[in-house]
Short mmCIF file of N, CA and C in Angstrom, two decimals:
data_model
loop_
_atom_site.label_atom_id
_atom_site.label_comp_id
_atom_site.label_asym_id
_atom_site.label_seq_id
_atom_site.Cartn_x
_atom_site.Cartn_y
_atom_site.Cartn_z
N MET A 1 -23.96 26.09 32.40
CA MET A 1 -23.60 26.79 31.18
C MET A 1 -22.64 25.88 30.43
N LEU A 2 -21.59 25.41 31.04
CA LEU A 2 -20.56 24.61 30.38
C LEU A 2 -21.19 23.34 29.82
N ILE A 3 -22.13 22.76 30.53
CA ILE A 3 -22.79 21.49 30.08
C ILE A 3 -23.58 21.80 28.88
N ARG A 4 -24.33 22.94 28.86
CA ARG A 4 -25.04 23.30 27.63
C ARG A 4 -24.18 23.55 26.37
N LEU A 5 -23.07 24.19 26.59
CA LEU A 5 -22.14 24.47 25.47
C LEU A 5 -21.54 23.10 24.97
N SER A 6 -21.19 22.28 25.93
CA SER A 6 -20.69 20.95 25.52
C SER A 6 -21.77 20.12 24.74
N PHE A 7 -22.94 20.15 25.13
CA PHE A 7 -24.10 19.52 24.45
C PHE A 7 -24.29 20.04 23.07
N ILE A 8 -24.26 21.42 22.89
CA ILE A 8 -24.41 22.07 21.65
C ILE A 8 -23.29 21.67 20.70
N PHE A 9 -22.05 21.63 21.19
CA PHE A 9 -20.85 21.35 20.42
C PHE A 9 -20.94 19.86 19.94
N LEU A 10 -21.30 18.93 20.82
CA LEU A 10 -21.41 17.55 20.40
C LEU A 10 -22.57 17.37 19.43
N PHE A 11 -23.67 18.01 19.62
CA PHE A 11 -24.81 17.92 18.77
C PHE A 11 -24.43 18.42 17.35
N SER A 12 -23.64 19.51 17.27
CA SER A 12 -23.20 20.09 15.97
C SER A 12 -22.31 19.05 15.27
N LEU A 13 -21.42 18.46 16.10
CA LEU A 13 -20.49 17.50 15.51
C LEU A 13 -21.17 16.27 14.91
N LEU A 14 -22.20 15.80 15.60
CA LEU A 14 -22.94 14.64 15.18
C LEU A 14 -23.71 14.83 13.95
N PHE A 15 -24.38 16.07 13.91
CA PHE A 15 -25.31 16.28 12.73
C PHE A 15 -24.84 17.27 11.73
N ALA A 16 -23.70 17.67 11.78
CA ALA A 16 -23.15 18.61 10.73
C ALA A 16 -23.07 17.85 9.44
N LYS A 17 -23.38 18.51 8.36
CA LYS A 17 -23.37 17.83 7.03
C LYS A 17 -22.29 18.57 6.18
N ASN A 18 -21.16 18.92 6.77
CA ASN A 18 -20.13 19.65 6.01
C ASN A 18 -19.08 18.63 5.83
N ASP A 19 -18.93 18.30 4.48
CA ASP A 19 -17.93 17.34 4.02
C ASP A 19 -16.50 17.73 4.38
N GLU A 20 -16.15 19.03 4.57
CA GLU A 20 -14.85 19.46 4.89
C GLU A 20 -14.43 19.01 6.19
N TRP A 21 -15.29 18.44 7.00
CA TRP A 21 -14.89 18.04 8.34
C TRP A 21 -14.20 16.67 8.28
N PHE A 22 -14.37 15.93 7.20
CA PHE A 22 -13.84 14.64 7.06
C PHE A 22 -12.80 14.58 6.00
N ILE A 23 -11.88 13.58 6.09
CA ILE A 23 -10.89 13.44 4.99
C ILE A 23 -11.57 12.75 3.85
N THR A 24 -11.07 13.02 2.61
CA THR A 24 -11.53 12.38 1.40
C THR A 24 -10.94 10.99 1.17
N ASN A 25 -11.52 10.16 0.35
CA ASN A 25 -10.91 8.89 0.10
C ASN A 25 -9.50 8.97 -0.37
N LEU A 26 -9.19 10.08 -1.21
CA LEU A 26 -7.92 10.25 -1.78
C LEU A 26 -6.91 10.51 -0.69
N GLU A 27 -7.33 11.40 0.31
CA GLU A 27 -6.44 11.68 1.47
C GLU A 27 -6.17 10.52 2.31
N TYR A 28 -7.28 9.74 2.50
CA TYR A 28 -7.19 8.44 3.31
C TYR A 28 -6.33 7.49 2.63
N GLY A 29 -6.36 7.38 1.32
CA GLY A 29 -5.53 6.47 0.61
C GLY A 29 -4.05 6.86 0.72
N LYS A 30 -3.84 8.20 0.65
CA LYS A 30 -2.40 8.64 0.85
C LYS A 30 -1.85 8.35 2.25
N MET A 31 -2.72 8.59 3.21
CA MET A 31 -2.30 8.33 4.65
C MET A 31 -2.02 6.81 4.74
N LEU A 32 -2.94 5.91 4.20
CA LEU A 32 -2.66 4.45 4.29
C LEU A 32 -1.50 4.05 3.64
N TYR A 33 -1.25 4.55 2.43
CA TYR A 33 -0.07 4.11 1.57
C TYR A 33 1.23 4.45 2.29
N ASN A 34 1.29 5.68 2.97
CA ASN A 34 2.44 6.02 3.64
C ASN A 34 2.60 5.53 5.10
N ASN A 35 1.45 5.11 5.68
CA ASN A 35 1.52 4.53 7.03
C ASN A 35 0.35 3.63 7.24
N PRO A 36 0.40 2.38 6.76
CA PRO A 36 -0.68 1.47 6.79
C PRO A 36 -0.77 0.71 8.06
N ARG A 37 -0.53 1.22 9.16
CA ARG A 37 -0.52 0.51 10.49
C ARG A 37 0.53 -0.60 10.41
N GLY A 38 1.63 -0.28 9.80
CA GLY A 38 2.68 -1.25 9.61
C GLY A 38 3.78 -0.59 8.79
N ILE A 39 4.50 -1.32 8.10
CA ILE A 39 5.63 -0.74 7.28
C ILE A 39 4.98 -0.04 5.99
N SER A 40 5.52 1.20 5.87
CA SER A 40 5.00 1.99 4.68
C SER A 40 5.11 1.30 3.33
N CYS A 41 4.09 1.34 2.59
CA CYS A 41 4.17 0.80 1.20
C CYS A 41 5.23 1.59 0.42
N ALA A 42 5.35 2.83 0.63
CA ALA A 42 6.19 3.74 -0.12
C ALA A 42 7.66 3.39 0.00
N LYS A 43 8.00 2.80 1.19
CA LYS A 43 9.39 2.42 1.49
C LYS A 43 9.96 1.45 0.48
N CYS A 44 9.05 0.48 0.12
CA CYS A 44 9.55 -0.51 -0.83
C CYS A 44 9.02 -0.33 -2.24
N HIS A 45 7.81 0.23 -2.33
CA HIS A 45 7.16 0.41 -3.69
C HIS A 45 7.30 1.75 -4.31
N GLY A 46 7.98 2.67 -3.64
CA GLY A 46 8.20 3.97 -4.16
C GLY A 46 7.09 4.93 -3.86
N SER A 47 7.36 6.28 -3.91
CA SER A 47 6.30 7.24 -3.60
C SER A 47 5.10 7.30 -4.56
N LYS A 48 5.29 6.75 -5.70
CA LYS A 48 4.22 6.72 -6.64
C LYS A 48 3.76 5.31 -6.99
N GLY A 49 4.20 4.30 -6.29
CA GLY A 49 3.79 2.96 -6.49
C GLY A 49 4.51 2.32 -7.65
N GLN A 50 5.60 2.87 -8.11
CA GLN A 50 6.26 2.43 -9.30
C GLN A 50 7.21 1.21 -9.11
N GLY A 51 7.47 0.82 -7.87
CA GLY A 51 8.35 -0.24 -7.59
C GLY A 51 9.74 0.30 -7.43
N LYS A 52 10.60 -0.40 -6.56
CA LYS A 52 11.91 0.01 -6.36
C LYS A 52 12.88 -1.21 -6.14
N ILE A 53 14.11 -0.97 -6.34
CA ILE A 53 15.14 -2.07 -6.03
C ILE A 53 15.24 -2.20 -4.55
N ILE A 54 15.05 -3.42 -4.11
CA ILE A 54 15.09 -3.69 -2.58
C ILE A 54 16.56 -3.97 -2.21
N THR A 55 17.13 -4.91 -3.08
CA THR A 55 18.56 -5.35 -2.74
C THR A 55 19.13 -6.03 -4.04
N SER A 56 20.46 -6.10 -3.93
CA SER A 56 21.13 -6.87 -4.96
C SER A 56 22.20 -7.71 -4.17
N PHE A 57 22.55 -8.83 -4.76
CA PHE A 57 23.46 -9.69 -4.08
C PHE A 57 24.00 -10.69 -5.13
N ILE A 58 25.09 -11.42 -4.67
CA ILE A 58 25.66 -12.41 -5.59
C ILE A 58 25.20 -13.74 -5.06
N ASN A 59 24.62 -14.54 -5.97
CA ASN A 59 24.09 -15.86 -5.61
C ASN A 59 25.15 -16.86 -5.43
N SER A 60 24.75 -18.14 -5.05
CA SER A 60 25.79 -19.20 -4.80
C SER A 60 26.51 -19.54 -6.05
N LYS A 61 26.12 -19.15 -7.27
CA LYS A 61 26.76 -19.43 -8.44
C LYS A 61 27.57 -18.24 -8.94
N GLY A 62 27.75 -17.21 -8.10
CA GLY A 62 28.57 -16.10 -8.42
C GLY A 62 27.92 -15.03 -9.34
N LYS A 63 26.58 -15.27 -9.64
CA LYS A 63 25.84 -14.27 -10.43
C LYS A 63 25.15 -13.20 -9.58
N LYS A 64 25.23 -11.95 -10.18
CA LYS A 64 24.45 -10.86 -9.43
C LYS A 64 23.03 -10.99 -9.61
N GLU A 65 22.24 -10.86 -8.58
CA GLU A 65 20.75 -10.78 -8.62
C GLU A 65 20.32 -9.44 -8.11
N ILE A 66 19.22 -9.00 -8.71
CA ILE A 66 18.67 -7.66 -8.25
C ILE A 66 17.21 -7.94 -8.00
N ILE A 67 16.79 -7.68 -6.83
CA ILE A 67 15.33 -7.92 -6.48
C ILE A 67 14.61 -6.49 -6.40
N LYS A 68 13.62 -6.40 -7.26
CA LYS A 68 12.80 -5.14 -7.28
C LYS A 68 11.40 -5.47 -6.93
N THR A 69 10.74 -4.64 -6.26
CA THR A 69 9.30 -4.79 -5.92
C THR A 69 8.44 -4.59 -7.09
N TYR A 70 7.25 -5.27 -7.08
CA TYR A 70 6.40 -5.17 -8.17
C TYR A 70 5.63 -3.72 -8.11
N PRO A 71 5.42 -3.09 -9.18
CA PRO A 71 4.71 -1.86 -9.10
C PRO A 71 3.23 -2.00 -8.81
N PHE A 72 2.80 -1.32 -7.77
CA PHE A 72 1.42 -1.39 -7.32
C PHE A 72 0.43 -0.85 -8.42
N LYS A 73 0.88 0.10 -9.20
CA LYS A 73 -0.03 0.65 -10.21
C LYS A 73 -0.47 -0.34 -11.21
N LYS A 74 0.18 -1.43 -11.39
CA LYS A 74 -0.24 -2.40 -12.44
C LYS A 74 -1.19 -3.46 -11.86
N LEU A 75 -1.55 -3.33 -10.63
CA LEU A 75 -2.44 -4.38 -9.98
C LEU A 75 -3.88 -3.91 -10.01
N THR A 76 -4.72 -4.87 -10.26
CA THR A 76 -6.18 -4.59 -10.06
C THR A 76 -6.53 -4.67 -8.56
N PHE A 77 -7.70 -4.29 -8.19
CA PHE A 77 -8.21 -4.40 -6.80
C PHE A 77 -8.02 -5.77 -6.30
N GLU A 78 -8.60 -6.70 -7.06
CA GLU A 78 -8.62 -8.16 -6.66
C GLU A 78 -7.17 -8.69 -6.48
N ARG A 79 -6.33 -8.38 -7.38
CA ARG A 79 -4.94 -8.95 -7.35
C ARG A 79 -4.13 -8.30 -6.19
N LEU A 80 -4.38 -7.01 -5.98
CA LEU A 80 -3.67 -6.38 -4.87
C LEU A 80 -4.14 -6.91 -3.60
N LYS A 81 -5.43 -7.09 -3.39
CA LYS A 81 -5.97 -7.67 -2.20
C LYS A 81 -5.36 -9.06 -1.91
N LYS A 82 -5.35 -9.88 -2.93
CA LYS A 82 -4.77 -11.31 -2.76
C LYS A 82 -3.30 -11.18 -2.44
N ALA A 83 -2.55 -10.21 -3.06
CA ALA A 83 -1.16 -10.06 -2.69
C ALA A 83 -1.00 -9.60 -1.23
N LEU A 84 -1.81 -8.67 -0.80
CA LEU A 84 -1.69 -8.13 0.57
C LEU A 84 -2.05 -9.20 1.61
N PHE A 85 -2.87 -10.08 1.30
CA PHE A 85 -3.36 -11.11 2.14
C PHE A 85 -2.53 -12.51 1.92
N HIS A 86 -1.48 -12.41 1.13
CA HIS A 86 -0.64 -13.57 0.79
C HIS A 86 -1.41 -14.72 0.26
N GLN A 87 -2.47 -14.47 -0.53
CA GLN A 87 -3.21 -15.55 -1.19
C GLN A 87 -2.67 -15.93 -2.58
N ILE A 88 -1.69 -15.12 -3.12
CA ILE A 88 -1.04 -15.46 -4.34
C ILE A 88 0.40 -15.14 -4.19
N LYS A 89 1.13 -15.76 -5.04
CA LYS A 89 2.52 -15.46 -5.01
C LYS A 89 2.87 -14.60 -6.19
N ILE A 90 3.50 -13.41 -5.96
CA ILE A 90 3.84 -12.52 -7.11
C ILE A 90 5.32 -12.78 -7.20
N LYS A 91 5.69 -13.05 -8.42
CA LYS A 91 7.10 -13.28 -8.69
C LYS A 91 7.83 -11.85 -8.66
N PRO A 92 8.86 -11.73 -7.82
CA PRO A 92 9.55 -10.51 -7.83
C PRO A 92 10.22 -10.18 -9.17
N ILE A 93 10.40 -8.94 -9.48
CA ILE A 93 11.11 -8.60 -10.66
C ILE A 93 12.54 -8.77 -10.38
N ILE A 94 13.12 -9.76 -11.01
CA ILE A 94 14.60 -10.12 -10.66
C ILE A 94 15.33 -10.13 -12.00
N LYS A 95 16.39 -9.48 -11.97
CA LYS A 95 17.29 -9.48 -13.17
C LYS A 95 18.41 -10.55 -12.81
N ARG A 96 18.27 -11.68 -13.48
CA ARG A 96 19.22 -12.80 -13.12
C ARG A 96 19.25 -13.72 -14.28
N ASN A 97 20.08 -14.76 -14.05
CA ASN A 97 20.24 -15.76 -15.11
C ASN A 97 19.16 -16.79 -14.88
N PRO A 98 18.85 -17.63 -15.95
CA PRO A 98 17.80 -18.62 -15.79
C PRO A 98 18.08 -19.76 -14.76
N GLU A 99 19.40 -20.03 -14.45
CA GLU A 99 19.64 -21.12 -13.49
C GLU A 99 19.47 -20.69 -11.98
N SER A 100 19.07 -19.47 -11.83
CA SER A 100 19.03 -18.97 -10.37
C SER A 100 18.06 -19.88 -9.58
N PRO A 101 18.40 -20.15 -8.31
CA PRO A 101 17.67 -21.05 -7.51
C PRO A 101 16.40 -20.25 -6.91
N LEU A 102 16.33 -18.89 -7.20
CA LEU A 102 15.27 -18.13 -6.71
C LEU A 102 13.94 -18.35 -7.63
N LYS A 103 12.90 -18.64 -7.03
CA LYS A 103 11.58 -18.73 -7.81
C LYS A 103 10.69 -17.60 -7.34
N TYR A 104 10.15 -17.81 -6.24
CA TYR A 104 9.24 -16.79 -5.68
C TYR A 104 9.76 -16.43 -4.30
N ILE A 105 9.72 -15.07 -4.03
CA ILE A 105 10.24 -14.63 -2.73
C ILE A 105 9.11 -13.74 -2.18
N ASN A 106 8.66 -14.04 -1.01
CA ASN A 106 7.58 -13.27 -0.38
C ASN A 106 8.20 -12.55 0.76
N ILE A 107 8.70 -11.36 0.54
CA ILE A 107 9.34 -10.59 1.66
C ILE A 107 8.39 -9.47 2.09
N MET A 108 7.30 -9.36 1.37
CA MET A 108 6.34 -8.25 1.80
C MET A 108 5.55 -8.74 3.04
N PRO A 109 5.42 -7.83 4.00
CA PRO A 109 4.59 -8.26 5.16
C PRO A 109 3.15 -8.52 4.78
N LYS A 110 2.42 -9.33 5.52
CA LYS A 110 1.06 -9.57 5.29
C LYS A 110 0.21 -8.44 5.81
N TYR A 111 -0.71 -7.92 4.97
CA TYR A 111 -1.62 -6.87 5.32
C TYR A 111 -3.07 -7.23 5.33
N ASP A 112 -3.38 -8.40 5.90
CA ASP A 112 -4.73 -8.99 5.83
C ASP A 112 -5.67 -8.26 6.83
N TYR A 113 -5.33 -7.23 7.47
CA TYR A 113 -6.21 -6.46 8.30
C TYR A 113 -6.75 -5.20 7.58
N LEU A 114 -6.21 -4.95 6.39
CA LEU A 114 -6.74 -3.87 5.59
C LEU A 114 -8.19 -4.25 5.03
N THR A 115 -9.14 -3.32 5.16
CA THR A 115 -10.46 -3.56 4.60
C THR A 115 -10.54 -3.33 3.14
N ASP A 116 -11.61 -3.77 2.55
CA ASP A 116 -11.73 -3.48 1.05
C ASP A 116 -11.75 -1.96 0.77
N ASN A 117 -12.48 -1.21 1.62
CA ASN A 117 -12.45 0.23 1.44
C ASN A 117 -11.05 0.88 1.53
N GLU A 118 -10.24 0.33 2.49
CA GLU A 118 -8.93 0.92 2.59
C GLU A 118 -8.00 0.53 1.40
N ILE A 119 -8.13 -0.68 0.87
CA ILE A 119 -7.37 -1.04 -0.31
C ILE A 119 -7.85 -0.26 -1.57
N LYS A 120 -9.15 0.02 -1.61
CA LYS A 120 -9.69 0.89 -2.71
C LYS A 120 -9.17 2.28 -2.65
N ALA A 121 -9.07 2.84 -1.38
CA ALA A 121 -8.51 4.13 -1.19
C ALA A 121 -7.04 4.24 -1.54
N ILE A 122 -6.31 3.19 -1.27
CA ILE A 122 -4.87 3.16 -1.66
C ILE A 122 -4.74 3.21 -3.23
N LEU A 123 -5.48 2.38 -3.83
CA LEU A 123 -5.57 2.35 -5.31
C LEU A 123 -5.97 3.69 -5.89
N LEU A 124 -6.91 4.35 -5.29
CA LEU A 124 -7.42 5.57 -5.76
C LEU A 124 -6.24 6.63 -5.64
N TYR A 125 -5.53 6.60 -4.58
CA TYR A 125 -4.40 7.56 -4.37
C TYR A 125 -3.27 7.27 -5.39
N LEU A 126 -3.01 5.98 -5.63
CA LEU A 126 -1.93 5.70 -6.60
C LEU A 126 -2.29 6.03 -8.05
N THR A 127 -3.54 5.77 -8.44
CA THR A 127 -3.95 6.07 -9.74
C THR A 127 -4.20 7.59 -9.97
N SER A 128 -4.46 8.28 -8.89
CA SER A 128 -4.63 9.72 -9.05
C SER A 128 -3.34 10.47 -9.36
N LYS A 129 -2.21 9.83 -9.07
CA LYS A 129 -0.89 10.41 -9.29
C LYS A 129 -0.57 10.49 -10.77
N ASP A 130 -1.30 9.71 -11.61
CA ASP A 130 -1.12 9.78 -13.12
C ASP A 130 -1.71 10.99 -13.76
N LYS A 131 -2.70 11.63 -13.01
CA LYS A 131 -3.39 12.76 -13.62
C LYS A 131 -2.79 14.09 -13.40
#
């Protein structure tokens, strides 16, 4: 009897056509943004992908520098994917004087294990917050 019930349960799981059994792309994007199998995107880029101040410091010339992350919301899928895979350098938003020795800083971890569908889900989640 237990074997029959187990078989019926497994059969119903495999062939059920109820979308409520699965998470939506929006929910998946939220989950990935907050916990992408690594450091949370939200920790540095903010809960809405707006970008945040990471640090400020005094450079070797005695000038204050502020490093802020780039807002995710302003990136296209292609540009975000290249940034996640470290295929392009994104200049951090830095409030500084022109003589600063800093050019490009890549402090973001590499997320080259994310699939195209996962990146699209993250963008869907971020753009849905505007509505």
